[in-house]
Short mmCIF file of C-alpha atoms and ligand atoms in Angstrom, two decimals:
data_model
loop_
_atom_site.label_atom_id
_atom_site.label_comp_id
_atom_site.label_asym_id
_atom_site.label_seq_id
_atom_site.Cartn_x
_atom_site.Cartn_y
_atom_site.Cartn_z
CA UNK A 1 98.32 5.33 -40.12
CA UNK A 2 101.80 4.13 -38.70
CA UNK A 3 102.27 0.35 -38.99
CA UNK A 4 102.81 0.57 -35.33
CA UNK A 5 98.72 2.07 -34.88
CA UNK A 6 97.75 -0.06 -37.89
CA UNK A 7 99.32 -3.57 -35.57
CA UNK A 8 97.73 -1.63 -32.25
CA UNK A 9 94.08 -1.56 -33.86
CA UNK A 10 94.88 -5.30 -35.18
CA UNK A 11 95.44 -6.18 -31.85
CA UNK A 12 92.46 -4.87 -30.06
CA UNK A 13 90.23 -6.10 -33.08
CA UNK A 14 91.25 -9.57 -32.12
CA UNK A 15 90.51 -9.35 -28.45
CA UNK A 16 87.08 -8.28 -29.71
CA UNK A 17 87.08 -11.52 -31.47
CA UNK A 18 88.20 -13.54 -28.61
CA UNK A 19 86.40 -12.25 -26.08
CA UNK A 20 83.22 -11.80 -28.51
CA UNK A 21 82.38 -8.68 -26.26
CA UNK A 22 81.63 -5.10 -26.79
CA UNK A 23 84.40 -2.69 -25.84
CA UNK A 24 85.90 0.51 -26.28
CA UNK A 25 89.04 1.29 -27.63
CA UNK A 26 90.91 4.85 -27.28
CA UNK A 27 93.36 4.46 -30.47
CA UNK A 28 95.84 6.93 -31.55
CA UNK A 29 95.91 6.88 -35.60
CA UNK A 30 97.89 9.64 -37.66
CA UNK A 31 95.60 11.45 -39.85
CA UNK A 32 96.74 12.04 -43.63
CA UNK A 33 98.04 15.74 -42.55
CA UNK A 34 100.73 14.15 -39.97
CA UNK A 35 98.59 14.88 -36.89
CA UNK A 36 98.16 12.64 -33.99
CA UNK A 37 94.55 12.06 -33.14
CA UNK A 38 92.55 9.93 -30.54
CA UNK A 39 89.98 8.13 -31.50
CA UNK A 40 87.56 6.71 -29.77
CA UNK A 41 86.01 3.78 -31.20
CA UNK A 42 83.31 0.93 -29.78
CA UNK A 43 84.30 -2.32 -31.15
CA UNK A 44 81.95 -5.57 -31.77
CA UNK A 45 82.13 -8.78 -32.95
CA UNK A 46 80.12 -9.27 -36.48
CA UNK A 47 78.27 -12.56 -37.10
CA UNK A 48 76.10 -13.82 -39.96
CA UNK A 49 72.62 -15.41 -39.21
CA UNK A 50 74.40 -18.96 -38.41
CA UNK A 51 76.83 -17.41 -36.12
CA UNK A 52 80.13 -17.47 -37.84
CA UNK A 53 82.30 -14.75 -37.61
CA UNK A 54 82.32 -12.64 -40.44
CA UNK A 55 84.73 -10.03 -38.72
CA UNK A 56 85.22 -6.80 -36.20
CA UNK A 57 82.92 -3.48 -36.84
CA UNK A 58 83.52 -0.27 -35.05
CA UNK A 59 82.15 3.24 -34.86
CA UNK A 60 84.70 5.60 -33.87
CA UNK A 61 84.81 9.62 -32.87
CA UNK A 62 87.85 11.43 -33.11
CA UNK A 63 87.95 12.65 -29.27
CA UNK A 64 91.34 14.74 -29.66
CA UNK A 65 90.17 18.04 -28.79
CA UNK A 66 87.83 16.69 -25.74
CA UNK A 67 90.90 15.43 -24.30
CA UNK A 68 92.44 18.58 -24.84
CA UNK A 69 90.25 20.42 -23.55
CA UNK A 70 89.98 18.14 -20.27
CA UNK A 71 93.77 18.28 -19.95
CA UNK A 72 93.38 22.24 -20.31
CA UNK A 73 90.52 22.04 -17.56
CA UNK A 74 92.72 19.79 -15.14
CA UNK A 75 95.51 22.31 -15.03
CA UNK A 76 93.31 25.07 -15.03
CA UNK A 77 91.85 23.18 -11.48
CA UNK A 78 95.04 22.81 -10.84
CA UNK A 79 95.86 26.87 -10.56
CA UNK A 80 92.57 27.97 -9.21
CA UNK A 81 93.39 25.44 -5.85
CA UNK A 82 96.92 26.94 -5.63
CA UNK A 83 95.36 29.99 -5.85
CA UNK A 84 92.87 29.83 -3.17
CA UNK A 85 95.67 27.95 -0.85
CA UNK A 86 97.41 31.68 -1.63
CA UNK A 87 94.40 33.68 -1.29
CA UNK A 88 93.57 31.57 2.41
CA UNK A 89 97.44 31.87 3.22
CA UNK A 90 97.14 35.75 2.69
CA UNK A 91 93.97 36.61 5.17
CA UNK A 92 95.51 34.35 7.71
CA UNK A 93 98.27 36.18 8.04
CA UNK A 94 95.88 39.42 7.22
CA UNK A 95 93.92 38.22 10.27
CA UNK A 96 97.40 37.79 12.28
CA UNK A 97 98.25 41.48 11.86
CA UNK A 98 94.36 42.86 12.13
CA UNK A 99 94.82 40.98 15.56
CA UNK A 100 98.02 42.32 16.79
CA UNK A 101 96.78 45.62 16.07
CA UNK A 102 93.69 45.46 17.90
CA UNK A 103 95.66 44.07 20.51
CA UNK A 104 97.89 47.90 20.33
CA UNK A 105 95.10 49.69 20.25
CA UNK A 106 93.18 47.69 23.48
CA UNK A 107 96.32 48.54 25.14
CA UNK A 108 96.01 52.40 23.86
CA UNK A 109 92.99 52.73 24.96
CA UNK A 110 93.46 50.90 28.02
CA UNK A 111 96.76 53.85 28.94
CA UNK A 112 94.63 56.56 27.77
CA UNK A 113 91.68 55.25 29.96
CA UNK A 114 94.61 55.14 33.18
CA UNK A 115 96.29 58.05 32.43
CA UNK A 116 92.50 59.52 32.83
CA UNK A 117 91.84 58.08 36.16
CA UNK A 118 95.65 58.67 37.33
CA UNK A 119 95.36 62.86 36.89
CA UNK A 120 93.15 63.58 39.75
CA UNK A 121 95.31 61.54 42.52
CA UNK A 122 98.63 62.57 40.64
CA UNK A 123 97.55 66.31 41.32
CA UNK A 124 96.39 65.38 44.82
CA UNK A 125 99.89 63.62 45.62
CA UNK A 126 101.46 66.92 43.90
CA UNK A 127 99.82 69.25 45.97
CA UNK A 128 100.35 67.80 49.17
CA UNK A 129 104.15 67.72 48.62
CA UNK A 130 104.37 70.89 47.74
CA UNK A 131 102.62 72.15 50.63
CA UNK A 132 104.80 69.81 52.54
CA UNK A 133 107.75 72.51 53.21
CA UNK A 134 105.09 75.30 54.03
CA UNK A 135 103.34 72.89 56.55
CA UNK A 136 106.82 72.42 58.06
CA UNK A 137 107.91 76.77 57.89
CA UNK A 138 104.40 76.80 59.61
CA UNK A 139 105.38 74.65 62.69
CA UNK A 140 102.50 72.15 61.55
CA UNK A 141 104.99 69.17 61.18
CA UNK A 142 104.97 66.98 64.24
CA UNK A 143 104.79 62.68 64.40
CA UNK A 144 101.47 62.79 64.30
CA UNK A 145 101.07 64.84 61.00
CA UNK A 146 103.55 62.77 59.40
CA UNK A 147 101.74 59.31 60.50
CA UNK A 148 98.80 60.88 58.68
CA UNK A 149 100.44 62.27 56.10
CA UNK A 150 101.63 58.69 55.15
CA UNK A 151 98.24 57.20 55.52
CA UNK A 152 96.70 59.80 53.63
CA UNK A 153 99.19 59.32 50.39
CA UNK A 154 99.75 55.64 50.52
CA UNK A 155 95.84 55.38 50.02
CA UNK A 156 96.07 57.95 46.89
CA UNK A 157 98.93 55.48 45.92
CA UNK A 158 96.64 52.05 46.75
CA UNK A 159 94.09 53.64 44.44
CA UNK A 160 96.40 54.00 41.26
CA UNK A 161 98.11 50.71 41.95
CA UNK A 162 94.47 49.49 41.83
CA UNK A 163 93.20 50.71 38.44
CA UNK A 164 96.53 49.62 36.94
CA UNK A 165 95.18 46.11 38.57
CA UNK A 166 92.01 46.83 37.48
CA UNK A 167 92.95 46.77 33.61
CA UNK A 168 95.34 44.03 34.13
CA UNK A 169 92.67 41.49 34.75
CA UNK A 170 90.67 43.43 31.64
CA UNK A 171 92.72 43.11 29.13
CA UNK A 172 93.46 38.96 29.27
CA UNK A 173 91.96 36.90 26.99
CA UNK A 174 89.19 34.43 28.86
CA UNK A 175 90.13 31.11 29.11
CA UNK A 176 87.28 29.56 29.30
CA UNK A 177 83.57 30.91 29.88
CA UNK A 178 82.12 31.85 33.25
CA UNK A 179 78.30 32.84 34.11
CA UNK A 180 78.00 36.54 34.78
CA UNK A 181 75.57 39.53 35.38
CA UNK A 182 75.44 42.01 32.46
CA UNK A 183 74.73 44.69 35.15
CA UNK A 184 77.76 44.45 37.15
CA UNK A 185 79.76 44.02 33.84
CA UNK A 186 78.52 47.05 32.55
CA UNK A 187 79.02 48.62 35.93
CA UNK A 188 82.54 47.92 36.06
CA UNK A 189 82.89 49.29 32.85
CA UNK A 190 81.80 51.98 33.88
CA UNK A 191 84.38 52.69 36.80
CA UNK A 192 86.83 51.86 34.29
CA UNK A 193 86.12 55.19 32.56
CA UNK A 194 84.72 56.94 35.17
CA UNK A 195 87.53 60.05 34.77
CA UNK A 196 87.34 60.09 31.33
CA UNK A 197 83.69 60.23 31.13
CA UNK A 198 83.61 62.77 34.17
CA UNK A 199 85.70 65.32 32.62
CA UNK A 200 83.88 65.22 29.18
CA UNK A 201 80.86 66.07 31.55
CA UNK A 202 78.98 62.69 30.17
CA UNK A 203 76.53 60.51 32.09
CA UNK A 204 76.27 56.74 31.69
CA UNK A 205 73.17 55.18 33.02
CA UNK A 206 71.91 52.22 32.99
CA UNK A 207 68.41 50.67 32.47
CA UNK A 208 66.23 47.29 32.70
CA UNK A 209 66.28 44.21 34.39
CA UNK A 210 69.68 42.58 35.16
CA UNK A 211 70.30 38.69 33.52
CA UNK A 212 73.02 36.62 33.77
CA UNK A 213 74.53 34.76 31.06
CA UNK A 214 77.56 32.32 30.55
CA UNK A 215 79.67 33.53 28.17
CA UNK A 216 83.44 35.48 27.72
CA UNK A 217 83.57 38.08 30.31
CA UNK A 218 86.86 39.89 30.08
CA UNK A 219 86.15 39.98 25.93
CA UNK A 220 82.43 41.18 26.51
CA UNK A 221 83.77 43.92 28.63
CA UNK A 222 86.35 44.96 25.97
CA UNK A 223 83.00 45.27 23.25
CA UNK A 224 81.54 47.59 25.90
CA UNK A 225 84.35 50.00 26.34
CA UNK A 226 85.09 50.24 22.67
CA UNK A 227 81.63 50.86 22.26
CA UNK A 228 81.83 54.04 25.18
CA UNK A 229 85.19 55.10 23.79
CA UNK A 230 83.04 55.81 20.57
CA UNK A 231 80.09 57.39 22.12
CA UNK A 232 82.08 59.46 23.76
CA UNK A 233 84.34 60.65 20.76
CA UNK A 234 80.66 60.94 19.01
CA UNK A 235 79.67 63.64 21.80
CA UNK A 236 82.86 65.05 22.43
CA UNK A 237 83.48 65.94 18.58
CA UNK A 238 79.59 67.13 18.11
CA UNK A 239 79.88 69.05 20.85
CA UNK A 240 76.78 67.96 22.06
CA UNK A 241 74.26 69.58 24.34
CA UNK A 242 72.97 66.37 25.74
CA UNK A 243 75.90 64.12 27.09
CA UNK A 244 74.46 61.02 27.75
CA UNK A 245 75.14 57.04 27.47
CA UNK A 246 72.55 54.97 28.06
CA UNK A 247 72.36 51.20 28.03
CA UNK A 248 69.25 49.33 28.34
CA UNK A 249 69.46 45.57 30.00
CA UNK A 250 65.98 43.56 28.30
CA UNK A 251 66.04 40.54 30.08
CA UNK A 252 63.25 38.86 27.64
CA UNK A 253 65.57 38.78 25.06
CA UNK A 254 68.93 38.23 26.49
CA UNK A 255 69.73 42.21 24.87
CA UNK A 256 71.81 45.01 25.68
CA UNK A 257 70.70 48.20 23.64
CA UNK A 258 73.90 51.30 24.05
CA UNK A 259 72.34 54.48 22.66
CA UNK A 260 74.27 57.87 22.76
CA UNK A 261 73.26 61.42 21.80
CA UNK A 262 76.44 61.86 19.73
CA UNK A 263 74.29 62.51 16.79
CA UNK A 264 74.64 59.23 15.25
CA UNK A 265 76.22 58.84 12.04
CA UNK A 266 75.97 59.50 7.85
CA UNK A 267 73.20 56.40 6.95
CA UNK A 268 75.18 55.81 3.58
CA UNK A 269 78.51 54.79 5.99
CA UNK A 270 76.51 52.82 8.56
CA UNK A 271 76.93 49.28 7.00
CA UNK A 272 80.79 49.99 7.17
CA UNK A 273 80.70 50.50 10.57
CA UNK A 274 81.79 47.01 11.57
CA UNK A 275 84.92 46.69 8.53
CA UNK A 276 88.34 46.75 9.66
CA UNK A 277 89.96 49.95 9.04
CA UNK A 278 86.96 51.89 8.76
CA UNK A 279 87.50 55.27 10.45
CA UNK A 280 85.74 58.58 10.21
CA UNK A 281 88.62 59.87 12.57
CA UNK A 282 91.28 62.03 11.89
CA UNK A 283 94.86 60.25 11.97
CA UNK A 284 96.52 59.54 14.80
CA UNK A 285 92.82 59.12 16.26
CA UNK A 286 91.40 56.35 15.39
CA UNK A 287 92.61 52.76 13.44
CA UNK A 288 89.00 51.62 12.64
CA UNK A 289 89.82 48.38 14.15
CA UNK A 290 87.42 48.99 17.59
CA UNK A 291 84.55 48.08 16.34
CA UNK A 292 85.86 45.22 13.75
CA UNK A 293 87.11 43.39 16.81
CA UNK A 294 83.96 43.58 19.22
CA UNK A 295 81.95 42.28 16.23
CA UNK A 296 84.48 39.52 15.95
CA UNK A 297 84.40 38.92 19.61
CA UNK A 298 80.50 38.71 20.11
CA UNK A 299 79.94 37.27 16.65
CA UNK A 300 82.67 34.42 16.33
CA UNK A 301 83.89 34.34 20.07
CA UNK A 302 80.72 34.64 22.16
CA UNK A 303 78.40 33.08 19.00
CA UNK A 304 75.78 36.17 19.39
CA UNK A 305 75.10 39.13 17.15
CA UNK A 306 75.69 42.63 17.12
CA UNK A 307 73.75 45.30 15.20
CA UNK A 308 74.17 49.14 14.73
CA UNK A 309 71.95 51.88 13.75
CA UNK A 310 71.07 55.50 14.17
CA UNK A 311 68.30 56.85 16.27
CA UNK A 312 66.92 60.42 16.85
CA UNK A 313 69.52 61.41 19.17
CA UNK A 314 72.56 59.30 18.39
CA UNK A 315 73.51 56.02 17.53
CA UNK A 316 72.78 52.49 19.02
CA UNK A 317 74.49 49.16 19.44
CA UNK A 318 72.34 46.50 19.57
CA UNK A 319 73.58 42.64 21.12
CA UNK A 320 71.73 39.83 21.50
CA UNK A 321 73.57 37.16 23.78
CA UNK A 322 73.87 33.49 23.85
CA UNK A 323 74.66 31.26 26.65
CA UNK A 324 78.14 29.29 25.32
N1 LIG B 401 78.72 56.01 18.74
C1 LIG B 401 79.11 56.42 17.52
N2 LIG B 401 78.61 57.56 16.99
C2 LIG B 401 78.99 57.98 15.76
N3 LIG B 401 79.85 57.31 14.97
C3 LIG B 401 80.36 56.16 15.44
C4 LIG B 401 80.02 55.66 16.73
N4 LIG B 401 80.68 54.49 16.90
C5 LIG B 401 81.41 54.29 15.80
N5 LIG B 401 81.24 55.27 14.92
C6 LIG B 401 81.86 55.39 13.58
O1 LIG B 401 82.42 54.14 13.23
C7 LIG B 401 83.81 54.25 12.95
C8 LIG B 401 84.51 52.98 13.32
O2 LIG B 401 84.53 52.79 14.71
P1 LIG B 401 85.71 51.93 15.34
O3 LIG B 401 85.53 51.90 16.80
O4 LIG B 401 85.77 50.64 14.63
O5 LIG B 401 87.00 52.72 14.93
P2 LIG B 401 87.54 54.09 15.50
O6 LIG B 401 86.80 54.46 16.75
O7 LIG B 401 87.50 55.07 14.39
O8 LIG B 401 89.04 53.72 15.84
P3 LIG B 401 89.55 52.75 17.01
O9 LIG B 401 90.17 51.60 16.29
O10 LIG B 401 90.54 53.57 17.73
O11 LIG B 401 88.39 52.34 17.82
C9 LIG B 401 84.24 55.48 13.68
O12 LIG B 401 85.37 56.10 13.12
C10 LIG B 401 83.00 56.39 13.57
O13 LIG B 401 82.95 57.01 12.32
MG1 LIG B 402 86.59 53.06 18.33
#
């Protein structure tokens, strides 16, 4: 020991004798290979039977490597939290890009889903202008069959202008909740994708008692057409004999129930379903992001569930909604 630990041990001996109370002492002494220990040492004053002092006696454990070992701990803490802070840092900003894609592919969807509706009145407006010279070689052209000629194409027009409209009000975010009917929701859906569903020859119908529940309509409505867009991929790519999308309204239990007869999908993939990025299509054709987002919606947005699985004919979405 230094003369410096042997004066520090000196010093707490004769506080022990002052205060003629217990304590504990953390004392650095050099051991007789050089080293620097700690040592821990309880410290009490010794009397004979009559009371007088007869000194200081101590028990001490050398507590070096416990120290060491808590210092090693500490920093060790000290990484793991920066490391989480990273970790949470990175799926924000993971989150930030899942949602800005989801946010593309909405909007591809939601041109897709207008370019649909927009061929039948584009050929219409097509036609009739190309007949337009004939009409007029004919002698047909007069005031009166231009007046209707101009009614008759500014209503094609009116009708385009209106699904543009349409998926305008579609595709914002709600702002706050309103109270709506699931049957006109789904309904409206459904003229949304009228075309596309017409010209793949596929049927939507819909089942069950209506209910009305207050919740986030414009995001509900973008679960249900990612959840068509599928079944109809299902049914175009399989080809399928039966075309049909079926949604059953249970009023009971606040449940929609989509079914297809797309032929469902592998079991072993099913509980991937709802993962970001998980796509069974080919590039170009899908970003696996549909399905991520609607459970996100219902699940964290609208604070209700969402469940998939396969039946005989196809495969079923199941939701179960909450008033918010
Ligand atoms: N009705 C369905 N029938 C069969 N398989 C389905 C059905 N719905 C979803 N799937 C499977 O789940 C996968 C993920 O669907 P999800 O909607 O998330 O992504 P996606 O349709 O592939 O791409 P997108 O991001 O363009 O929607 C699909 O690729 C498909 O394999
Ligand atoms: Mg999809």
């Amino acid at each position: 020991m230094s003369k410096e630990e042997i004066a520090a041990c000196a010093k707490t001996d004769a506080e022990v004798l002052q205060t003629a109370q217990t304590g504990v002492y953390n004392e650095v002494v050099t051991f007789t290979d050089g080293k620097k220990h700690t040592v821990q040492t309880i410290k009490t004053k010794l009397t004979d039977a009559e009371g007088n002092t007869l000194g200081v006696v101590g028990i001490g454990s050398d507590i070096t490597d416990t120290l060491e070992r808590q210092k090693q701990l500490q920093t060790l803490n000290e990484k793991l939290q920066d490391e989480v802070k990273l970790q949470v840092e990175q799926l924000r900003e993971k989150d930030k890009i899942l949602q800005e894609q989801a946010k593309l592919a909405a909007m591809g969807e939601m041109i897709s889903a207008i370019a649909h509706q927009w061929r039948q009145p584009l050929n219409a407006l097509s036609i009739n202008i190309q007949n337009l010279d004939e009409d007029y070689l004919d002698g047909l052209v007069d005031e009166k069959f231009i007046e209707e000629f101009i009614a008759v194409q500014t209503q094609t027009i009116n009708k385009m202008s209106k699904t543009i409209d349409d998926f305008r009000t579609f595709f914002q975010t709600d702002s706050h909740k309103r109270i709506f009917s699931i049957y006109e929701t789904i309904e409206h859906v459904k003229g949304l994708v009228s075309a596309q569903l017409a010209n793949n020859d596929i049927k939507l119908e819909i089942e069950g008692e209506d209910f009305e529940i207050k919740s986030l309509r414009n995001e509900f409505q973008q679960v249900l057409l990612n959840i068509v867009s599928n079944s109809k991929d299902a049914i175009v790519a399989n080809k399928c004999e039966k075309r049909i999308i079926k949604f059953v309204i249970d009023k009971s239990q606040n449940k929609v129930v989509v079914c297809d007869t797309g032929g469902g999908m592998d079991a072993s993939l099913l509980p991937k379903i709802f993962h970001p990025y998980f796509t069974t299509k080919e590039q170009g054709k899908g970003t696996g992001i549909g399905l991520y987002m609607s459970k996100t919606i219902i699940e964290a947005h609208m604070q209700s569930t969402i469940t998939a699985y396969n039946n005989e004919e196809g495969l079923c979405m199941e939701i179960i909604l909450k008033d918010i």
